[in-house]
Coordinates of C-alpha atoms in Angstrom, one line a residue:
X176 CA 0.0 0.0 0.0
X177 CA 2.8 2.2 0.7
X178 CA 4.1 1.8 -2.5
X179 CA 0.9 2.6 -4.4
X180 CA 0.5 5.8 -1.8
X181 CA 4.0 6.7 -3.3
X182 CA 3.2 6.3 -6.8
X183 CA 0.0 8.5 -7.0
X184 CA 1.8 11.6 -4.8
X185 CA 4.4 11.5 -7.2
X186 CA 2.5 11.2 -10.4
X187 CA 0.4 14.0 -8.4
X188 CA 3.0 16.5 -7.7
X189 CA 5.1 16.0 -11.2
X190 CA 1.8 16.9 -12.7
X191 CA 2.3 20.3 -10.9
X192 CA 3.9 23.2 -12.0
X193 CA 4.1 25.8 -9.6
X194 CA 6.8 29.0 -10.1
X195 CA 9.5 29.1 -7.3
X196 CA 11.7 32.1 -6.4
X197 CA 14.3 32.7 -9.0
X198 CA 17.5 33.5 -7.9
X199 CA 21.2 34.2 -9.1
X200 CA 24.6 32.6 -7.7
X201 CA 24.4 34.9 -4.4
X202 CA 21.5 35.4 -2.4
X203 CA 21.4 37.9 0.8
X204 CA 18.3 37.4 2.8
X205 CA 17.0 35.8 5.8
X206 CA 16.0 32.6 7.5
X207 CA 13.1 31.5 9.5
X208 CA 15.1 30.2 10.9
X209 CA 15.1 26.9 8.9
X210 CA 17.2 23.9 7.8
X211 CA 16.8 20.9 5.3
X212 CA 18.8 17.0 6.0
X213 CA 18.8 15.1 2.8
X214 CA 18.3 11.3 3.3
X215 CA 19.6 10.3 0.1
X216 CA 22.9 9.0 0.3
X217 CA 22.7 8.2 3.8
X218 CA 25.3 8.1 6.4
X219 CA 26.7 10.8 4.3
X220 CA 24.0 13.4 3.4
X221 CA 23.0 17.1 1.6
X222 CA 22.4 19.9 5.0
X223 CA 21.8 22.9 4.6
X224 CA 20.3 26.3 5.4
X225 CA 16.8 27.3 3.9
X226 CA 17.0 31.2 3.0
X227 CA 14.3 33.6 1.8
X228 CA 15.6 36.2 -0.3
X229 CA 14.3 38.7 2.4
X230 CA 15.3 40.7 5.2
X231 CA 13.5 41.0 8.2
X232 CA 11.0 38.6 10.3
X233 CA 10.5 35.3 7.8
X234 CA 9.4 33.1 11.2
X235 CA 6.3 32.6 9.6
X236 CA 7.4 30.8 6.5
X237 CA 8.9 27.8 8.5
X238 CA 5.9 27.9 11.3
X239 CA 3.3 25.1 10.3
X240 CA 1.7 25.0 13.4
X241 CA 0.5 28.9 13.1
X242 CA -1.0 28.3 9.2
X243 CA -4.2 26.6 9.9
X244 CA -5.5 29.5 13.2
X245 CA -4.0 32.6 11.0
X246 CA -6.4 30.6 8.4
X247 CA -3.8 30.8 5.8
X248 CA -4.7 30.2 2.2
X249 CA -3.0 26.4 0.7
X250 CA -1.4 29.3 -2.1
X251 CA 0.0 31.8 1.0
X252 CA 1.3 28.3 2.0
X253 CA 3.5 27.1 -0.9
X254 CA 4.4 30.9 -1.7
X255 CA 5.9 30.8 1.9
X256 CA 7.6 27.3 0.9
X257 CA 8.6 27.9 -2.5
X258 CA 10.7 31.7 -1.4
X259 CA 12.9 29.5 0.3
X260 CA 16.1 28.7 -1.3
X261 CA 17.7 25.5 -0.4
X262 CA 21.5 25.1 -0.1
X263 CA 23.5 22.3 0.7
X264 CA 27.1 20.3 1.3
X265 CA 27.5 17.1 2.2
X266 CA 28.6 15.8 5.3
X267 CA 29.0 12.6 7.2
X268 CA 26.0 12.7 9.8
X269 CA 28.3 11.8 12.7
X270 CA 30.7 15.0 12.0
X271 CA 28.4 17.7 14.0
X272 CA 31.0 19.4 15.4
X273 CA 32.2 21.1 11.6
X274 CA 31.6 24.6 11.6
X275 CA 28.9 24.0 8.9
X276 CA 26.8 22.3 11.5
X277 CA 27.4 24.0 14.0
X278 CA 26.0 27.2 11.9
X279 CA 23.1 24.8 11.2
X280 CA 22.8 24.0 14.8
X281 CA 22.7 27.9 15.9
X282 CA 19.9 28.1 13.1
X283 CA 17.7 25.2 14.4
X284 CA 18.2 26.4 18.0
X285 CA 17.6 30.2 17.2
X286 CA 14.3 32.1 19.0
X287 CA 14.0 34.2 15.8
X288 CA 14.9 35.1 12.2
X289 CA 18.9 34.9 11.1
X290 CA 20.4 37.4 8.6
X291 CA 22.2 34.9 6.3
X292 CA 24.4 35.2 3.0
X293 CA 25.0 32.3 1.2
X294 CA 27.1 31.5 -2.5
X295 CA 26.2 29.1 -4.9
X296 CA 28.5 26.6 -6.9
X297 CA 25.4 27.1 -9.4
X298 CA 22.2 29.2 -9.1
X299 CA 19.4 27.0 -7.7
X300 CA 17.1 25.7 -9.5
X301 CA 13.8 23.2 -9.1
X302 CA 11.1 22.7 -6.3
X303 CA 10.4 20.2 -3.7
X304 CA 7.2 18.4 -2.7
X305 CA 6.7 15.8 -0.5
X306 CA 3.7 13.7 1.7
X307 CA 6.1 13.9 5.1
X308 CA 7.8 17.3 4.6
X309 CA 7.0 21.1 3.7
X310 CA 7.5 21.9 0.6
X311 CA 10.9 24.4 -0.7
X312 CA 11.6 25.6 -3.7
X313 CA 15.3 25.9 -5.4
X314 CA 18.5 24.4 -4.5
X315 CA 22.1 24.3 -5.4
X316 CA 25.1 23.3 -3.6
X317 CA 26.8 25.6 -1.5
X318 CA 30.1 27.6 -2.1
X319 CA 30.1 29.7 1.4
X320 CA 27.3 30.4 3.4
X321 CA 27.6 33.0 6.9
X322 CA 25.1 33.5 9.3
X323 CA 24.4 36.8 11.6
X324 CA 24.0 36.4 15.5
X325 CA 21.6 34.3 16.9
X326 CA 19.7 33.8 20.1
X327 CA 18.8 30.7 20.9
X328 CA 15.7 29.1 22.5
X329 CA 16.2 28.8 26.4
X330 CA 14.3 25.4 26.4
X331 CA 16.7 24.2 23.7
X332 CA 19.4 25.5 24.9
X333 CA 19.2 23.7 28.1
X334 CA 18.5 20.2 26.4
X335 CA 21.8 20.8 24.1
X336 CA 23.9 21.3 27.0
X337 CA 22.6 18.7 28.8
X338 CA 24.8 15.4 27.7
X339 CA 23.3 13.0 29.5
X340 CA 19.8 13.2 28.9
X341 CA 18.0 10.9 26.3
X342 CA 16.8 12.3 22.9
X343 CA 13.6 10.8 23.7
X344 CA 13.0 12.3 26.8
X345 CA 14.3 15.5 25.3
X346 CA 11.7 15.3 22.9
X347 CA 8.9 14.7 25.7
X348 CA 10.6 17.8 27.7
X349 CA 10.2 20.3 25.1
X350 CA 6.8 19.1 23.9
X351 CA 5.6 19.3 28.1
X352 CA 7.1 23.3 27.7
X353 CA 4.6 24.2 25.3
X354 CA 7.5 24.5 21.9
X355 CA 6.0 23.9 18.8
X356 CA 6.4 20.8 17.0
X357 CA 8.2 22.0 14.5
X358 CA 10.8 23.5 16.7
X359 CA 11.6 20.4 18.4
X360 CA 12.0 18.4 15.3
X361 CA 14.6 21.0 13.7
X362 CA 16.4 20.5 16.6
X363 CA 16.3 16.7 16.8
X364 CA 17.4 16.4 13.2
X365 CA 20.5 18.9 13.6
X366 CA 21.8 16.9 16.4
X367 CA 21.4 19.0 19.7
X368 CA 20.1 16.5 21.7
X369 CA 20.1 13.1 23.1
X370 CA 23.1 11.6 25.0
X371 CA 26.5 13.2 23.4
X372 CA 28.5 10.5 22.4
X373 CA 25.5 9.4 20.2
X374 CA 24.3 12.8 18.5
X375 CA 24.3 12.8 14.7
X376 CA 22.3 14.5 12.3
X377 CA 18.7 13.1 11.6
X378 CA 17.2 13.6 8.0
X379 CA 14.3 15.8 7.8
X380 CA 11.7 13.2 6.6
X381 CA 13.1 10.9 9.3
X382 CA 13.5 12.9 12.5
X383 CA 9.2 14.5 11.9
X384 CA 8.2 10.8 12.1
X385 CA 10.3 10.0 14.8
X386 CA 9.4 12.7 16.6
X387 CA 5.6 11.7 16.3
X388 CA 6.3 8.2 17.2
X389 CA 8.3 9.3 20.2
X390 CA 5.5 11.7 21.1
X391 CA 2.5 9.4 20.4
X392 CA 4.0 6.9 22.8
X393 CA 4.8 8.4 25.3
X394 CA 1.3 10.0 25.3
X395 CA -0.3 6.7 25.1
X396 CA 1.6 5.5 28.7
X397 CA -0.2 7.7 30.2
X398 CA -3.6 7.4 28.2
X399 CA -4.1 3.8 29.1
X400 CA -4.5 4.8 32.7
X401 CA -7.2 7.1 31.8
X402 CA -11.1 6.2 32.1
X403 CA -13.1 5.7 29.0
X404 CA -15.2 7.6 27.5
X405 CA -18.6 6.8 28.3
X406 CA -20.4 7.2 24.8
X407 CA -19.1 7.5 20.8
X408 CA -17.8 10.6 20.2
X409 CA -17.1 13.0 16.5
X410 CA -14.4 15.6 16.2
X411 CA -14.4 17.3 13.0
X412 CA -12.5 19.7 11.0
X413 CA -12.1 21.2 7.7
X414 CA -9.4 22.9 5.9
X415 CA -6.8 23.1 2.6
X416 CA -9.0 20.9 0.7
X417 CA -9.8 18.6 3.4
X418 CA -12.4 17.4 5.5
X419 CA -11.4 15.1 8.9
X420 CA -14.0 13.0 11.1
X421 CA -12.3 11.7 14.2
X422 CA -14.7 8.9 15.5
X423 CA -13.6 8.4 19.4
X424 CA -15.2 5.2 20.9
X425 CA -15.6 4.1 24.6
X426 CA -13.5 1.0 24.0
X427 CA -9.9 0.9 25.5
X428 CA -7.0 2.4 23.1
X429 CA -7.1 1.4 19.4
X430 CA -6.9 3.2 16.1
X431 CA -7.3 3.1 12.4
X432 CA -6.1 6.2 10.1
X433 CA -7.8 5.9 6.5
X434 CA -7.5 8.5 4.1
X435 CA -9.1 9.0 0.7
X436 CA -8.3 10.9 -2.3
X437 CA -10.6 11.7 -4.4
X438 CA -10.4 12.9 -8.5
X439 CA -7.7 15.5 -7.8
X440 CA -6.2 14.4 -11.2
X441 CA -9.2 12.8 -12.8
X442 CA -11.9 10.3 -11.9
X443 CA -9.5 8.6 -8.8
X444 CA -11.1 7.9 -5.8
X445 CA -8.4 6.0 -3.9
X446 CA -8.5 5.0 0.2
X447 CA -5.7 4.2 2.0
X448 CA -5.4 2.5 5.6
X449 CA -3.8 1.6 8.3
X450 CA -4.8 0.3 12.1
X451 CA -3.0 -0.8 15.6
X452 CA -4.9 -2.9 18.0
X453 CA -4.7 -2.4 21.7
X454 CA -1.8 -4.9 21.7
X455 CA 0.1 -2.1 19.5
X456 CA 2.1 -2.1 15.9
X457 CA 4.6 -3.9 14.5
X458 CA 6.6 -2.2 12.2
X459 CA 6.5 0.8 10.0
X460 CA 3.2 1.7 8.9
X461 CA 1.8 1.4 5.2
X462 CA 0.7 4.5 4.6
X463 CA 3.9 6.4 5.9
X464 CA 4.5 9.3 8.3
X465 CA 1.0 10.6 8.8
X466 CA -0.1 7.6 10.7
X467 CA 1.9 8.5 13.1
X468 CA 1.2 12.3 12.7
X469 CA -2.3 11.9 13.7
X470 CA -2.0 9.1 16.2
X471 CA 0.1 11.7 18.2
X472 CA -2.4 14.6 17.7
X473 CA -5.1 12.0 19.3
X474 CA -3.7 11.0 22.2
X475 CA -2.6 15.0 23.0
X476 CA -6.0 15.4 22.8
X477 CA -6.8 12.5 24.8
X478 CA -4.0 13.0 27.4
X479 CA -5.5 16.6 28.0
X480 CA -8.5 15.8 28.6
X481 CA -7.2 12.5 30.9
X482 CA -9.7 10.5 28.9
X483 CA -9.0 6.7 26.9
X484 CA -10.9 6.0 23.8
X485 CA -10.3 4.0 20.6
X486 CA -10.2 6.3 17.5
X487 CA -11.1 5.8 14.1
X488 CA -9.7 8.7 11.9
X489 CA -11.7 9.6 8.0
X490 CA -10.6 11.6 5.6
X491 CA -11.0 13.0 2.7
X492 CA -8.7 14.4 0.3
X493 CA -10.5 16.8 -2.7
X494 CA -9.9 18.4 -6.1
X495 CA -7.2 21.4 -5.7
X496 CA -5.5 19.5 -3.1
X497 CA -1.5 19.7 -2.8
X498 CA 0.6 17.1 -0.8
X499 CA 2.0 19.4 1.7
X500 CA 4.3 17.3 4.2
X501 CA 2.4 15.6 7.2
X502 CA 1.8 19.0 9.7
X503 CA -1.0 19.0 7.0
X504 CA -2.7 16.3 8.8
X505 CA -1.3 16.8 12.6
X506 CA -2.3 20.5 12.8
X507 CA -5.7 19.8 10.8
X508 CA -6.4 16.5 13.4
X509 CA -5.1 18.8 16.2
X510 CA -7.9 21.8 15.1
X511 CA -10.6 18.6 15.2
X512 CA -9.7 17.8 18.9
X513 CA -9.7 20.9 19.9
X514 CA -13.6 21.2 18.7
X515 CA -16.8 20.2 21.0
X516 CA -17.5 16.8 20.8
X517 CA -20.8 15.6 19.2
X518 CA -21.9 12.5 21.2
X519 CA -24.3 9.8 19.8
X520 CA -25.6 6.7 21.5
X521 CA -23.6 4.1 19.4
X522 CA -21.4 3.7 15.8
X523 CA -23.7 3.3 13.5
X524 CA -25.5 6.6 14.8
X525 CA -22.0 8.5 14.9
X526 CA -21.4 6.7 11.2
X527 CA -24.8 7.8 10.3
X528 CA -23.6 11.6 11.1
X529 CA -19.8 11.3 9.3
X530 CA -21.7 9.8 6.2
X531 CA -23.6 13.3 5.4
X532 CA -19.8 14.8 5.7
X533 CA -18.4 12.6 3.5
X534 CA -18.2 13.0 -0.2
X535 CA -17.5 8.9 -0.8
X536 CA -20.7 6.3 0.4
X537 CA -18.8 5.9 4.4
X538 CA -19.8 1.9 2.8
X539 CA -16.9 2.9 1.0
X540 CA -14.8 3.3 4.0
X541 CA -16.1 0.3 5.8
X542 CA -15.0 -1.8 3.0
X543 CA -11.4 -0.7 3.0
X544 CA -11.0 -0.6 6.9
X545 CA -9.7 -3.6 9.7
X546 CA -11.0 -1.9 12.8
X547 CA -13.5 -0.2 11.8
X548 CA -15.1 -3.3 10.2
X549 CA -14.1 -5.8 13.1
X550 CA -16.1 -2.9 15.7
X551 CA -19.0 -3.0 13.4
X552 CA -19.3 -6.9 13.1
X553 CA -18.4 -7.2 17.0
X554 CA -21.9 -4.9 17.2
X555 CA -24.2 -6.7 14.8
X556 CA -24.1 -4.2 12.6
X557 CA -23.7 -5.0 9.1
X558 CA -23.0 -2.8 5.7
X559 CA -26.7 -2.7 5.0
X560 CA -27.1 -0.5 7.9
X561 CA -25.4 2.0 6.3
X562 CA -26.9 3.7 2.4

């Protein structure tokens, strides 16, 4: 399934043309502060600085979590992404104590914007999309790159300095101080934290879905001591072409994530799943880093609240829509937990709701699901139940 997921994102985005930021062999500008690991080539990989060719507060270009609440536009989105201009070197993801990392690392640490001047071997050229990260635009290898003072973040300050303490409980740390997501991962992938004979840098793609993972279980400890919910409930949210129905049922802890998308390039209408039982997952999931992107959003939700539920996540994907990296579907799932619950008696009431949201027959759904299906059968309710 993973493979077919792939497939259709990429034939999706080639189909794409979108103008980036042209630029010339020198660029003198600003950034976020923000910084890309390549995972191609791996144990020696392309870092690098991401630079807008601006002066000046650029925070906001490199702040997912703020998008979705300042209601941003999916086009004031990838005009953010695609002004940033992508350099790189390679490096060997064990030698973080370089000077080129380390100007990486006072980037990914910084509490604001860096005035930053960079040289090209070449003048950057192409664009980037991606299902796990944010998009960029052009690239080009680097020839010199300098980097104004910086300030950095007094929670991540403290967890580079402090050598003995693991990255995962780092991670838990900073996410318990209220620092954004995105933050925390920048900071993971750069190699500022964890125990200091073992730092190295993460690549991008890599370090978001571990830090999800880390996140969503570690928040799942402490949601199975949790009572249950005591009736189904439905979160919902819509935004940037798409709709999300989290169905949370008074079972102990247990979730499905299945996603459809539906003719963005023609007639498709393609579903995609995944599930854990209470017994947990083996494994890397099928449908990549957004299972574990909204699994974690869940159980914040859930761990708030000091409530246990299973969870059953829809959604649906819809003409105009652009794979935007995975915050697409934390900070979308996050918006839906944050909503008042609708509560209904029992599932097939709750699926009876989520099927005048939907755009596909929730049949449709039923038939592609594990959980969902095994819940419905456990119940003595069958497909017919549903039009």
């Amino acid at each position: 399934m993973i493979k077919g997921k792939e497939a259709y994102l990429k034939k999706l985005t080639a189909s794409m043309y979108i103008p980036s930021q042209e630029v010339g062999k020198e660029l003198d500008g600003s950034t976020p502060p923000s910084v890309f690991i390549g995972s191609w080539n791996y144990p020696k990989v392309l870092a690098g600085p991401m630079i807008a060719p601006l002066h000046g507060d650029t925070m906001v270009m490199d702040h997912p979590e703020s998008w979705i609440p300042e209601n941003k536009t999916q086009e004031e989105i990838i005009r953010y992404r695609l002004n940033l201009i992508r350099g790189k070197r390679s490096v060997k993801v064990t030698d973080i104590e370089n000077r080129f990392i380390e100007k990486l690392r006072d980037i990914s640490l910084s509490s604001s914007s860096i005035e930053s001047e960079a040289q090209f071997i070449q003048a950057p050229k192409g664009m980037s999309f991606d299902d796990v990260h944010t998009p960029f635009g052009p690239s080009a290898p680097l020839e010199r790159f300098e980097i104004g003072n910086s300030r950095w973040d007094r929670d991540l300050e403290k967890v580079y300095f402090d050598g003995d303490l693991k990255a995962a409980d780092a991670v838990e740390d900073l996410h318990q101080c209220g620092l954004p997501f995105s933050n925390i991962q920048k900071a993971f992938s750069v190699g500022a934290m964890g125990m200091k004979k073992k730092r190295r840098l993460v690549p991008t793609r890599w370090s978001i879905t571990a830090c999800d993972s880390t996140l969503g279980n570690r928040l799942l400890q402490k949601v199975r001591d949790y009572d249950i919910i005591d009736c189904c409930q439905i979160r919902e949210f819509a935004s940037l072409n798409n709709y999300y129905a989290v169905l949370l049922l008074p079972t102990a802890w247990q979730y499905e994530w299945m996603e459809a998308f539906l003719r963005i390039m023609g007639n498709e209408e393609l579903i995609f799943s995944d599930f854990e039982t209470n017994a947990g997952k083996k494994g890397y999931s099928r449908v990549g880093g957004c299972y574990y992107s909204c699994k974690m959003a869940v159980l914040e939700a859930l761990e708030r609240e000091r409530r246990q539920a299973g969870a059953i996540i829809l959604r649906e994907a819809y003409a105009g829509y652009v794979p935007l990296g995975v915050f697409n579907v934390r900070e979308n799932v996050r918006n839906a937990m944050h909503q008042k619950p609708l509560e209904f008696e029992d599932m097939r009431a709750a699926l009876g709701y989520i099927s005048t949201k939907l755009e596909l027959p929730v049949k449709r759904f039923i038939r592609q699901s594990d959980l969902l299906r095994e819940e419905l059968k456990s119940r003595q309710t069958t497909l017919c139940s549903f039009s």
